[in-house]
Short mmCIF file of C-alpha atoms and ligand atoms in Angstrom, two decimals:
data_model
loop_
_atom_site.label_atom_id
_atom_site.label_comp_id
_atom_site.label_asym_id
_atom_site.label_seq_id
_atom_site.Cartn_x
_atom_site.Cartn_y
_atom_site.Cartn_z
CA MET A 1 -101.27 -50.15 71.77
CA GLU A 2 -98.21 -51.96 71.69
CA SER A 3 -95.18 -50.19 73.32
CA ALA A 4 -93.47 -48.94 70.17
CA ILE A 5 -92.09 -45.49 68.23
CA TYR A 6 -94.87 -45.46 65.37
CA ILE A 7 -93.04 -43.83 62.24
CA VAL A 8 -96.62 -42.39 60.38
CA ALA A 9 -96.67 -40.86 57.24
CA THR A 10 -98.87 -37.99 56.71
CA PRO A 11 -99.86 -36.58 53.67
CA ILE A 12 -98.23 -34.12 51.15
CA GLY A 13 -100.82 -31.63 50.26
CA ASN A 14 -104.68 -33.72 49.89
CA MET A 15 -105.38 -33.88 53.25
CA ARG A 16 -107.67 -37.17 52.12
CA ASP A 17 -104.20 -38.76 51.65
CA ILE A 18 -104.13 -39.45 55.23
CA THR A 19 -104.69 -43.43 56.16
CA ARG A 20 -107.13 -45.54 57.85
CA ARG A 21 -104.75 -46.78 60.15
CA ALA A 22 -102.10 -43.71 60.54
CA ILE A 23 -105.68 -42.06 62.33
CA ASP A 24 -106.14 -45.25 64.54
CA VAL A 25 -102.25 -45.09 65.59
CA LEU A 26 -102.27 -41.26 65.90
CA SER A 27 -105.55 -40.92 68.39
CA GLU A 28 -104.08 -44.16 70.04
CA VAL A 29 -100.34 -43.35 70.88
CA ASP A 30 -99.43 -41.91 74.39
CA PHE A 31 -97.77 -38.89 72.57
CA ILE A 32 -96.83 -37.23 69.03
CA ALA A 33 -93.65 -36.06 68.11
CA ALA A 34 -93.89 -33.53 65.38
CA GLU A 35 -91.81 -31.50 63.23
CA ASP A 36 -93.36 -28.73 63.66
CA THR A 37 -96.13 -28.72 66.53
CA ARG A 38 -98.37 -25.64 64.95
CA MET A 39 -98.57 -27.05 61.56
CA SER A 40 -99.34 -30.47 62.73
CA ARG A 41 -102.11 -29.22 64.91
CA ARG A 42 -103.71 -28.30 61.93
CA LEU A 43 -103.86 -31.82 60.83
CA LEU A 44 -104.83 -33.13 63.93
CA GLU A 45 -107.70 -30.99 64.52
CA GLN A 46 -109.08 -31.51 61.14
CA LEU A 47 -108.93 -35.39 62.41
CA ASP A 48 -110.19 -34.81 65.83
CA ILE A 49 -107.42 -36.11 67.54
CA ASP A 50 -106.15 -34.58 70.58
CA THR A 51 -103.18 -36.64 71.51
CA PRO A 52 -100.62 -34.84 73.24
CA MET A 53 -97.48 -33.42 70.80
CA VAL A 54 -94.34 -32.50 71.69
CA SER A 55 -91.68 -31.25 69.33
CA LEU A 56 -88.87 -32.89 67.23
CA HIS A 57 -86.73 -31.13 64.90
CA GLU A 58 -83.49 -31.32 63.42
CA HIS A 59 -82.05 -28.50 66.17
CA ASN A 60 -83.21 -30.67 69.27
CA GLU A 61 -83.41 -34.05 67.84
CA ARG A 62 -79.52 -34.82 69.44
CA GLN A 63 -81.07 -33.89 72.74
CA LYS A 64 -84.39 -35.19 72.92
CA SER A 65 -84.37 -38.57 71.54
CA GLN A 66 -83.24 -40.78 74.32
CA ILE A 67 -85.56 -38.80 76.76
CA LEU A 68 -88.72 -39.85 74.05
CA ILE A 69 -86.87 -43.42 73.68
CA ASP A 70 -86.76 -43.92 77.55
CA LYS A 71 -90.34 -43.22 77.92
CA VAL A 72 -91.68 -45.91 75.17
CA SER A 73 -89.19 -48.27 77.21
CA ALA A 74 -91.03 -47.71 79.82
CA GLY A 75 -94.09 -49.54 77.89
CA GLY A 76 -95.55 -46.11 76.65
CA SER A 77 -95.95 -45.70 72.89
CA MET A 78 -95.31 -42.95 70.49
CA ALA A 79 -95.76 -41.64 66.83
CA LEU A 80 -93.43 -39.79 64.82
CA ILE A 81 -94.60 -37.54 62.17
CA SER A 82 -92.83 -34.62 59.68
CA ASP A 83 -94.69 -31.36 58.61
CA ALA A 84 -95.73 -33.67 55.28
CA GLY A 85 -94.79 -37.02 53.74
CA THR A 86 -92.58 -39.57 55.57
CA PRO A 87 -90.80 -38.92 58.18
CA LEU A 88 -87.00 -39.63 57.68
CA ILE A 89 -87.25 -38.89 54.19
CA SER A 90 -85.67 -35.08 53.82
CA ASP A 91 -87.29 -34.76 56.94
CA PRO A 92 -85.95 -35.60 60.81
CA GLY A 93 -86.28 -38.95 62.54
CA TYR A 94 -83.25 -40.47 61.81
CA PHE A 95 -81.57 -40.05 65.07
CA LEU A 96 -84.47 -41.38 66.69
CA VAL A 97 -84.58 -44.42 64.86
CA LYS A 98 -81.00 -45.10 65.20
CA GLN A 99 -80.55 -44.92 68.68
CA ALA A 100 -84.12 -46.47 69.19
CA LYS A 101 -82.95 -49.52 67.54
CA ALA A 102 -79.69 -49.59 69.58
CA SER A 103 -81.51 -49.20 72.79
CA GLY A 104 -84.15 -52.06 71.63
CA VAL A 105 -87.32 -50.24 71.56
CA ARG A 106 -89.43 -51.36 68.15
CA CYS A 107 -89.90 -48.97 65.78
CA ILE A 108 -92.94 -49.69 63.48
CA PRO A 109 -93.81 -48.13 59.92
CA VAL A 110 -97.32 -46.82 58.89
CA PRO A 111 -96.51 -46.13 55.49
CA GLY A 112 -98.07 -43.17 53.13
CA ALA A 113 -97.66 -40.54 50.87
CA CYS A 114 -93.83 -39.80 50.31
CA ALA A 115 -93.27 -37.28 47.24
CA LEU A 116 -90.57 -38.64 45.78
CA VAL A 117 -92.66 -42.03 45.07
CA ALA A 118 -95.51 -40.39 43.96
CA ALA A 119 -93.50 -38.12 41.51
CA LEU A 120 -91.55 -41.44 40.45
CA SER A 121 -94.84 -43.32 40.17
CA VAL A 122 -96.14 -40.48 37.19
CA SER A 123 -92.93 -39.67 35.66
CA GLY A 124 -92.69 -42.35 33.03
CA LEU A 125 -88.70 -42.73 33.41
CA SER A 126 -87.33 -46.18 34.11
CA SER A 127 -88.46 -46.82 38.10
CA ALA A 128 -86.69 -50.31 38.02
CA ARG A 129 -83.60 -48.46 39.84
CA PHE A 130 -83.20 -44.66 40.88
CA SER A 131 -80.88 -42.90 43.25
CA PHE A 132 -82.75 -40.89 45.60
CA GLU A 133 -80.16 -37.63 46.10
CA GLY A 134 -82.57 -35.44 47.66
CA PHE A 135 -81.92 -31.76 48.46
CA LEU A 136 -78.39 -30.55 46.24
CA PRO A 137 -76.53 -28.12 47.98
CA HIS A 138 -77.54 -24.65 48.20
CA LYS A 139 -74.58 -23.08 46.97
CA THR A 140 -73.89 -23.13 43.41
CA GLY A 141 -70.41 -24.02 43.17
CA ALA A 142 -71.20 -27.40 45.19
CA LYS A 143 -74.54 -27.95 43.04
CA LYS A 144 -72.56 -28.20 40.18
CA ALA A 145 -70.05 -30.35 41.69
CA GLU A 146 -72.87 -32.80 42.87
CA LEU A 147 -74.38 -32.63 39.55
CA GLU A 148 -71.14 -33.41 37.75
CA ARG A 149 -70.80 -36.20 39.90
CA LEU A 150 -73.87 -37.91 38.81
CA ILE A 151 -73.32 -37.62 35.19
CA SER A 152 -71.99 -41.42 35.04
CA GLU A 153 -75.12 -42.80 37.09
CA THR A 154 -76.87 -44.79 35.22
CA ARG A 155 -80.10 -44.94 37.97
CA THR A 156 -82.88 -42.49 37.65
CA MET A 157 -82.11 -39.53 39.74
CA ILE A 158 -84.27 -37.94 41.89
CA PHE A 159 -84.53 -34.07 43.77
CA TYR A 160 -86.08 -32.90 46.25
CA GLU A 161 -86.14 -28.39 45.59
CA SER A 162 -87.73 -25.52 46.53
CA PRO A 163 -88.72 -22.67 44.36
CA HIS A 164 -86.30 -20.44 45.33
CA ARG A 165 -83.62 -22.24 43.61
CA ILE A 166 -85.42 -24.25 40.77
CA LEU A 167 -84.49 -21.89 37.99
CA GLU A 168 -80.99 -22.15 38.67
CA THR A 169 -81.03 -25.96 39.60
CA LEU A 170 -83.01 -26.33 36.42
CA ARG A 171 -79.99 -24.15 34.61
CA LEU A 172 -77.30 -26.35 35.73
CA CYS A 173 -79.06 -29.34 35.21
CA ALA A 174 -79.42 -28.25 31.19
CA GLU A 175 -75.79 -27.19 31.29
CA LEU A 176 -74.71 -30.97 32.41
CA PHE A 177 -77.29 -33.09 31.00
CA ALA A 178 -78.68 -31.48 28.06
CA ASP A 179 -80.94 -33.55 26.08
CA ARG A 180 -81.31 -36.46 28.55
CA GLN A 181 -85.08 -36.68 29.35
CA MET A 182 -86.54 -35.44 32.64
CA ALA A 183 -89.62 -35.11 34.62
CA LEU A 184 -90.52 -32.08 37.14
CA ALA A 185 -93.36 -33.10 39.38
CA ARG A 186 -94.62 -29.32 40.98
CA GLU A 187 -96.98 -29.77 43.64
CA ILE A 188 -98.33 -33.24 44.00
CA THR A 189 -101.96 -33.71 44.62
CA LYS A 190 -102.39 -30.11 45.55
CA ARG A 191 -104.84 -27.61 43.36
CA PHE A 192 -101.71 -26.57 41.28
CA GLU A 193 -100.15 -29.99 40.75
CA THR A 194 -98.23 -30.18 37.06
CA TYR A 195 -95.89 -32.68 35.50
CA LEU A 196 -93.70 -31.70 33.08
CA THR A 197 -91.89 -34.29 30.99
CA GLY A 198 -88.97 -33.80 27.76
CA PRO A 199 -84.91 -33.37 27.32
CA VAL A 200 -83.79 -31.08 30.24
CA ASN A 201 -83.72 -28.18 27.73
CA GLU A 202 -87.23 -28.22 26.76
CA VAL A 203 -88.53 -28.53 30.75
CA LEU A 204 -86.26 -25.51 31.44
CA SER A 205 -87.67 -23.22 28.31
CA ILE A 206 -91.16 -24.15 29.87
CA VAL A 207 -90.13 -22.69 33.42
CA GLU A 208 -88.14 -19.84 32.59
CA SER A 209 -91.07 -18.71 30.54
CA ASP A 210 -93.99 -19.45 32.95
CA LEU A 211 -93.95 -17.89 36.27
CA MET A 212 -96.43 -19.92 37.68
CA GLN A 213 -93.86 -22.98 37.12
CA GLN A 214 -91.75 -21.87 39.43
CA LYS A 215 -93.72 -22.05 42.30
CA GLY A 216 -94.84 -24.65 44.61
CA GLU A 217 -93.04 -27.65 45.82
CA PHE A 218 -90.91 -29.57 43.19
CA VAL A 219 -89.30 -33.77 42.50
CA LEU A 220 -87.13 -33.25 39.62
CA MET A 221 -86.25 -36.08 37.72
CA ILE A 222 -83.45 -36.89 35.29
CA GLU A 223 -83.22 -40.40 33.29
CA GLY A 224 -79.73 -41.82 34.31
CA GLY A 225 -77.04 -41.82 31.44
CA ALA A 226 -76.48 -44.96 29.02
CA GLN A 227 -74.08 -47.48 31.15
CA LEU A 228 -70.43 -46.17 29.80
CA LYS A 229 -69.17 -47.63 26.48
CA PRO A 230 -66.08 -48.43 26.05
CA SER A 231 -63.97 -45.44 25.78
CA SER A 232 -63.00 -44.39 22.95
CA LEU A 233 -59.56 -42.40 24.24
CA SER A 234 -56.02 -44.21 23.57
CA ASP A 235 -53.81 -44.58 26.78
CA SER A 236 -52.04 -41.82 25.66
CA GLN A 237 -54.69 -39.66 25.22
CA ARG A 238 -56.34 -40.77 28.60
CA THR A 239 -53.05 -39.92 30.37
CA LEU A 240 -52.70 -36.69 28.47
CA LEU A 241 -56.20 -35.97 29.67
CA LYS A 242 -55.10 -36.61 33.08
CA SER A 243 -52.45 -34.04 32.86
CA LEU A 244 -54.46 -31.36 31.62
CA LEU A 245 -57.06 -32.08 34.73
CA GLN A 246 -54.47 -31.48 36.85
CA GLU A 247 -54.34 -27.42 35.68
CA LEU A 248 -57.55 -26.98 33.56
CA PRO A 249 -61.77 -27.44 34.82
CA PRO A 250 -62.83 -30.72 32.94
CA LYS A 251 -64.83 -28.64 30.22
CA LYS A 252 -61.92 -26.99 29.63
CA ALA A 253 -59.76 -30.14 29.29
CA ALA A 254 -62.58 -32.14 27.29
CA ALA A 255 -62.34 -29.58 24.96
CA LEU A 256 -58.55 -29.37 23.98
CA ILE A 257 -58.62 -33.64 23.59
CA ALA A 258 -61.97 -33.54 21.64
CA ASP A 259 -60.41 -30.91 19.41
CA TYR A 260 -56.97 -32.79 19.33
CA THR A 261 -58.19 -36.38 18.54
CA GLY A 262 -61.64 -35.37 17.08
CA ILE A 263 -63.83 -37.54 19.58
CA ASN A 264 -66.85 -36.28 20.47
CA LYS A 265 -67.07 -33.74 23.18
CA ARG A 266 -69.20 -34.99 25.36
CA GLU A 267 -67.76 -38.36 25.38
CA VAL A 268 -64.61 -36.83 26.53
CA TYR A 269 -66.10 -34.43 29.14
CA ASN A 270 -67.68 -37.56 30.39
CA GLU A 271 -64.65 -39.43 30.74
CA ALA A 272 -63.21 -36.13 32.03
CA VAL A 273 -65.72 -35.97 34.91
CA ALA A 274 -64.71 -39.37 36.16
CA LEU A 275 -61.24 -38.87 35.47
CA ARG A 276 -61.56 -36.31 38.43
CA GLN A 277 -63.38 -38.34 40.91
N1 LIG B 1 -90.61 -36.59 53.73
C1 LIG B 1 -91.32 -35.53 52.84
C2 LIG B 1 -91.55 -36.89 51.79
O1 LIG B 1 -92.14 -37.90 52.23
O2 LIG B 1 -91.86 -36.44 50.80
C3 LIG B 1 -90.39 -34.57 51.94
C4 LIG B 1 -90.18 -33.65 52.87
S1 LIG B 1 -88.96 -32.25 52.62
C5 LIG B 1 -88.24 -31.53 53.62
C6 LIG B 1 -90.08 -31.27 51.22
C7 LIG B 1 -89.85 -31.84 50.09
O3 LIG B 1 -90.31 -32.61 49.49
C8 LIG B 1 -90.01 -30.45 49.10
O4 LIG B 1 -89.31 -29.36 49.03
C9 LIG B 1 -90.43 -31.18 47.58
O5 LIG B 1 -89.07 -31.11 47.09
C10 LIG B 1 -91.06 -31.78 48.03
N2 LIG B 1 -92.45 -32.29 48.44
C11 LIG B 1 -93.09 -32.79 49.41
N3 LIG B 1 -94.05 -32.38 49.19
C12 LIG B 1 -94.46 -32.20 47.49
C13 LIG B 1 -95.46 -32.15 47.13
N4 LIG B 1 -96.60 -31.84 46.82
N5 LIG B 1 -95.36 -31.69 45.61
C14 LIG B 1 -94.09 -31.73 45.37
N6 LIG B 1 -92.65 -32.38 46.25
C15 LIG B 1 -93.11 -31.89 47.17
#
């Protein structure tokens, strides 16, 4: 086995999604660093692999990485796995890889399942360009601010979300993105996998009215906005909007300017959000 750190993808639900190469690497390395050793032990038992494991998670990654890197530097080999899917994708491992590269240790990917790629591939939304946003902030205010920042994003936006926050997140998305197309992938490769597509408002209604649709793991995707058209606001109207934004939230300021000018409220709102940034 070549001395290196192998970044190994594991299944996101269906255990058959492990690759042959992942099995070979996990069997042959000197040790496996796992996010949650108890959870990964179940996977390894199913695969008949008894490679020793150490834990490497977000709370000990900084202290432990160098010790593991030193072992590999001395000629050893290790694999990094997370609880599901590809390590480093909203999962630990970034510090380890960064540090390993700085120490001249090779990092080799063993690709496989990844929820965002699986979800995007069946979303029906543009996959030519996309922006992976990971998890949104938990607090409502910060989450809304982050979504407002994305109003002018033209690429498909991809978010991870948990069952505790899916409804609130969808409601905020409906407020800001209303009739844009979206896709919601739930429990990919698992027993109750579901894919909902349609305008954000409609997907929200379906999820609100069906408790089952609020359970499990989610990937939420929203179509990017149209390339910004040249603004309909004149320079003086934009200056007035800027002044109002010093005192008022974008929604209120935009409503006043839209009333005053007769320009579409959403267009003024989008401009207000862009100006505030
Ligand atoms: N590293 C993983 C990957 O490659 O996708 C993601 C880990 S992240 C901590 C976990 C989040 O990924 C979940 O909260 C959910 O948003 C998404 N996810 C993981 N497995 C999923 C599945 N089977 N169906 C839908 N979303 C999933």
